[in-house]
């Protein structure tokens, strides 16, 4: 599948794609848990959300995040509620990756529209973009809270296209660090870019991305070259 010279709309994932989760380990430790628990906690949160979605539910990111932290903290800390809130506050205040601000500036300089689509709350994305200094460049911060289902259900991507007035899914490109997100968007008809900052292997079981890039700046450069 060949990309057009420039997508009409670039849809950016938020959690891990824009936000840097690396400070969460220290936040877990400060809250009375173990530093190494941060990554499996987030992966488990997504797993349970996907399972609930497959069962027909429409879970709240905030409620899932809080309850999964309470489960981990149960019997281990004196005040599980305080522990959960301390970690959630860290989640809400995560920094952007270093390439995010320049990447979004470069994308919008190409003349394409840029929006975000997150499984988390829109307010979290808005705050993150504000910390990056590019909130004014992002047209909309979309959340699956307003969609029929979580990503990677195809309805979530189609909801974003409908909200942005894009009738042809092929005119939009989703950029994400998660192969499952790339796979879902591809199956919904969007063009895709896998943001691989770590030099990882893309799983063969997922639908391949149209582009593999090392950063959002690299994405803008690749689109400009086309």
CSV table of C-alpha atoms in Angstrom, one decimal:
chain,number,residue,atom,x,y,z
A,1,UNK,CA,0.0,0.0,0.0
A,2,UNK,CA,1.6,3.3,-1.1
A,3,UNK,CA,1.2,6.5,0.9
A,4,UNK,CA,-0.2,9.6,-0.8
A,5,UNK,CA,2.2,12.5,-0.8
A,6,UNK,CA,0.7,13.8,2.3
A,7,UNK,CA,-2.1,12.5,4.5
A,8,UNK,CA,-5.0,14.9,5.1
A,9,UNK,CA,-5.0,13.9,8.8
A,10,UNK,CA,-2.3,12.5,11.1
A,11,UNK,CA,-3.7,10.8,14.2
A,12,UNK,CA,-1.3,10.4,17.1
A,13,UNK,CA,-1.6,7.9,19.8
A,14,UNK,CA,-0.9,9.4,23.3
A,15,UNK,CA,0.2,6.8,25.9
A,16,UNK,CA,3.8,5.9,25.3
A,17,UNK,CA,3.7,7.4,21.8
A,18,UNK,CA,3.7,11.0,23.1
A,19,UNK,CA,4.2,10.4,26.8
A,20,UNK,CA,7.3,9.0,28.3
A,21,UNK,CA,6.4,6.3,30.8
A,22,UNK,CA,10.0,5.9,32.1
A,23,UNK,CA,9.4,8.1,35.3
A,24,UNK,CA,6.6,5.7,36.4
A,25,UNK,CA,9.1,3.3,38.0
A,26,UNK,CA,10.3,5.9,40.4
A,27,UNK,CA,6.6,6.9,41.1
A,28,UNK,CA,5.8,3.3,42.0
A,29,UNK,CA,8.7,3.1,44.4
A,30,UNK,CA,7.8,6.4,46.0
A,31,UNK,CA,4.2,5.2,46.5
A,32,UNK,CA,5.3,2.0,48.3
A,33,UNK,CA,5.3,-0.4,45.5
A,34,UNK,CA,8.2,-1.8,43.4
A,35,UNK,CA,9.9,0.1,40.6
A,36,UNK,CA,9.8,-2.9,38.3
A,37,UNK,CA,6.0,-3.1,38.6
A,38,UNK,CA,5.3,-0.1,36.5
A,39,UNK,CA,5.6,-1.7,33.1
A,40,UNK,CA,3.6,-4.9,33.8
A,41,UNK,CA,0.9,-2.7,35.6
A,42,UNK,CA,0.4,-0.7,32.4
A,43,UNK,CA,0.4,-3.8,30.2
A,44,UNK,CA,-2.1,-5.5,32.5
A,45,UNK,CA,-4.3,-2.4,32.4
A,46,UNK,CA,-4.4,-2.6,28.6
A,47,UNK,CA,-5.0,-6.4,28.7
A,48,UNK,CA,-8.0,-6.1,31.0
A,49,UNK,CA,-9.4,-3.2,29.0
A,50,UNK,CA,-9.1,-5.2,25.8
A,51,UNK,CA,-10.8,-8.2,27.4
A,52,UNK,CA,-13.6,-6.1,28.7
A,53,UNK,CA,-14.0,-4.5,25.3
A,54,UNK,CA,-14.1,-7.9,23.6
A,55,UNK,CA,-16.8,-8.9,26.1
A,56,UNK,CA,-19.0,-5.9,25.1
A,57,UNK,CA,-18.1,-3.5,27.9
A,58,UNK,CA,-16.8,0.1,27.5
A,59,UNK,CA,-14.4,0.5,30.5
A,60,UNK,CA,-13.2,3.8,31.9
A,61,UNK,CA,-9.4,4.2,31.7
A,62,UNK,CA,-9.4,6.1,35.0
A,63,UNK,CA,-11.4,3.5,36.8
A,64,UNK,CA,-9.4,0.6,35.4
A,65,UNK,CA,-6.1,2.4,36.3
A,66,UNK,CA,-7.2,3.1,39.9
A,67,UNK,CA,-8.7,-0.3,40.6
A,68,UNK,CA,-5.7,-2.2,39.1
A,69,UNK,CA,-3.4,-0.1,41.4
A,70,UNK,CA,-5.6,-0.9,44.4
A,71,UNK,CA,-5.3,-4.6,43.5
A,72,UNK,CA,-1.5,-4.4,43.5
A,73,UNK,CA,-1.4,-2.3,46.7
A,74,UNK,CA,-3.9,-4.5,48.6
A,75,UNK,CA,-2.2,-5.9,51.8
A,76,UNK,CA,1.1,-4.3,50.9
A,77,UNK,CA,0.7,-0.7,52.0
A,78,UNK,CA,-1.0,1.1,54.8
A,79,UNK,CA,-3.2,3.3,52.6
A,80,UNK,CA,-3.9,1.7,49.2
A,81,UNK,CA,-6.1,4.7,48.1
A,82,UNK,CA,-3.2,7.1,48.7
A,83,UNK,CA,-0.8,4.9,46.9
A,84,UNK,CA,-3.1,4.6,43.9
A,85,UNK,CA,-3.7,8.4,43.8
A,86,UNK,CA,0.1,9.1,44.0
A,87,UNK,CA,0.8,6.9,41.0
A,88,UNK,CA,-2.2,8.3,39.1
A,89,UNK,CA,-0.9,11.8,39.7
A,90,UNK,CA,2.4,10.8,38.2
A,91,UNK,CA,0.6,9.3,35.2
A,92,UNK,CA,-1.3,12.6,34.7
A,93,UNK,CA,2.0,14.5,34.8
A,94,UNK,CA,4.2,12.3,32.6
A,95,UNK,CA,6.6,14.3,30.3
A,96,UNK,CA,6.5,14.1,26.5
A,97,UNK,CA,9.3,12.3,24.6
A,98,UNK,CA,12.0,14.7,23.5
A,99,UNK,CA,10.9,14.5,19.8
A,100,UNK,CA,7.3,15.3,20.4
A,101,UNK,CA,7.2,19.0,20.3
A,102,UNK,CA,9.5,19.3,17.2
A,103,UNK,CA,7.7,16.5,15.5
A,104,UNK,CA,4.3,18.0,15.9
A,105,UNK,CA,5.7,21.4,14.7
A,106,UNK,CA,7.2,19.7,11.7
A,107,UNK,CA,4.0,17.8,10.9
A,108,UNK,CA,1.8,20.8,11.0
A,109,UNK,CA,4.4,22.8,9.0
A,110,UNK,CA,3.7,20.3,6.2
A,111,UNK,CA,0.1,21.5,6.1
A,112,UNK,CA,-1.5,18.3,7.4
A,113,UNK,CA,-4.0,18.3,10.2
A,114,UNK,CA,-2.9,16.7,13.5
A,115,UNK,CA,-5.1,15.2,16.2
A,116,UNK,CA,-4.6,12.8,19.0
A,117,UNK,CA,-6.7,9.7,19.8
A,118,UNK,CA,-6.2,8.1,23.2
A,119,UNK,CA,-7.6,5.2,25.2
A,120,UNK,CA,-7.1,7.6,28.1
A,121,UNK,CA,-8.9,10.9,29.0
A,122,UNK,CA,-8.7,13.8,26.6
A,123,UNK,CA,-7.7,16.0,29.5
A,124,UNK,CA,-4.5,14.0,30.1
A,125,UNK,CA,-3.6,14.5,26.4
A,126,UNK,CA,-4.4,18.2,26.6
A,127,UNK,CA,-2.1,18.6,29.6
A,128,UNK,CA,0.7,16.7,28.0
A,129,UNK,CA,0.5,18.8,24.9
A,130,UNK,CA,0.5,21.9,27.0
A,131,UNK,CA,3.7,20.8,28.8
A,132,UNK,CA,5.2,20.2,25.3
A,133,UNK,CA,4.2,23.7,24.2
A,134,UNK,CA,2.3,22.5,21.2
A,135,UNK,CA,-1.3,22.4,22.4
A,136,UNK,CA,-2.3,25.1,20.0
A,137,UNK,CA,-1.0,23.1,17.0
A,138,UNK,CA,-3.1,20.0,17.7
A,139,UNK,CA,-6.6,20.4,16.2
A,140,UNK,CA,-8.4,18.0,18.6
A,141,UNK,CA,-7.6,15.7,21.5
A,142,UNK,CA,-10.0,12.7,21.0
A,143,UNK,CA,-10.6,10.0,23.5
A,144,UNK,CA,-12.3,6.6,23.2
A,145,UNK,CA,-14.5,7.8,26.1
A,146,UNK,CA,-16.6,9.3,23.2
A,147,UNK,CA,-16.2,6.3,20.9
A,148,UNK,CA,-18.1,3.0,20.8
A,149,UNK,CA,-15.1,1.1,21.9
A,150,UNK,CA,-11.4,1.2,22.9
A,151,UNK,CA,-8.6,1.0,20.3
A,152,UNK,CA,-7.8,-1.3,18.5
A,153,UNK,CA,-11.5,-1.8,17.8
A,154,UNK,CA,-12.0,-0.4,14.3
A,155,UNK,CA,-15.0,1.7,15.5
A,156,UNK,CA,-12.6,3.8,17.6
A,157,UNK,CA,-10.6,4.9,14.5
A,158,UNK,CA,-13.8,5.4,12.5
A,159,UNK,CA,-15.1,7.6,15.3
A,160,UNK,CA,-12.0,9.8,15.0
A,161,UNK,CA,-12.4,10.1,11.3
A,162,UNK,CA,-16.0,11.0,11.7
A,163,UNK,CA,-15.2,13.6,14.4
A,164,UNK,CA,-12.7,15.2,12.0
A,165,UNK,CA,-14.9,15.1,8.9
A,166,UNK,CA,-12.6,12.7,7.0
A,167,UNK,CA,-14.8,10.4,4.9
A,168,UNK,CA,-12.0,8.2,3.4
A,169,UNK,CA,-10.0,6.3,5.9
A,170,UNK,CA,-7.1,6.2,3.5
A,171,UNK,CA,-6.7,9.9,3.8
A,172,UNK,CA,-5.6,9.6,7.4
A,173,UNK,CA,-2.5,8.1,9.0
A,174,UNK,CA,-2.2,6.8,12.5
A,175,UNK,CA,1.2,7.0,14.2
A,176,UNK,CA,1.8,4.9,17.3
A,177,UNK,CA,4.5,2.9,19.2
A,178,UNK,CA,2.1,0.0,19.8
A,179,UNK,CA,1.9,-2.7,17.1
A,180,UNK,CA,-1.6,-3.6,18.2
A,181,UNK,CA,-2.6,0.1,17.5
A,182,UNK,CA,-1.0,0.0,14.1
A,183,UNK,CA,-2.7,-3.3,13.3
A,184,UNK,CA,-6.1,-2.0,14.4
A,185,UNK,CA,-5.8,1.2,12.4
A,186,UNK,CA,-4.6,-0.7,9.3
A,187,UNK,CA,-7.6,-3.0,9.5
A,188,UNK,CA,-9.8,0.0,9.7
A,189,UNK,CA,-8.4,1.3,6.5
A,190,UNK,CA,-6.0,4.0,7.8
A,191,UNK,CA,-2.4,4.4,6.7
A,192,UNK,CA,0.0,3.7,9.5
A,193,UNK,CA,3.4,4.6,10.9
A,194,UNK,CA,5.1,2.6,13.6
A,195,UNK,CA,7.2,4.8,15.9
A,196,UNK,CA,10.1,2.7,17.0
A,197,UNK,CA,12.4,4.7,19.2
A,198,UNK,CA,14.1,1.6,20.6
A,199,UNK,CA,15.1,-0.4,17.6
A,200,UNK,CA,12.6,-3.1,18.4
A,201,UNK,CA,11.3,-6.0,16.3
A,202,UNK,CA,7.8,-5.6,14.8
A,203,UNK,CA,5.8,-8.7,15.4
A,204,UNK,CA,5.0,-10.7,12.3
A,205,UNK,CA,1.4,-11.5,13.5
A,206,UNK,CA,0.4,-7.8,13.3
A,207,UNK,CA,-0.6,-6.1,10.1
A,208,UNK,CA,2.6,-4.2,8.9
A,209,UNK,CA,2.9,-0.5,9.1
A,210,UNK,CA,3.3,1.6,6.0
A,211,UNK,CA,6.2,3.4,7.5
A,212,UNK,CA,8.6,2.6,10.4
A,213,UNK,CA,10.1,5.7,11.9
A,214,UNK,CA,12.4,6.5,14.8
A,215,UNK,CA,10.5,9.6,16.0
A,216,UNK,CA,7.8,12.1,15.1
A,217,UNK,CA,10.5,14.3,13.5
A,218,UNK,CA,11.5,11.3,11.4
A,219,UNK,CA,7.9,10.8,10.4
A,220,UNK,CA,7.6,14.4,9.2
A,221,UNK,CA,10.8,14.0,7.3
A,222,UNK,CA,9.6,10.9,5.6
A,223,UNK,CA,6.3,12.4,4.7
A,224,UNK,CA,8.0,15.5,3.3
A,225,UNK,CA,10.3,13.3,1.2
A,226,UNK,CA,7.2,11.7,-0.4
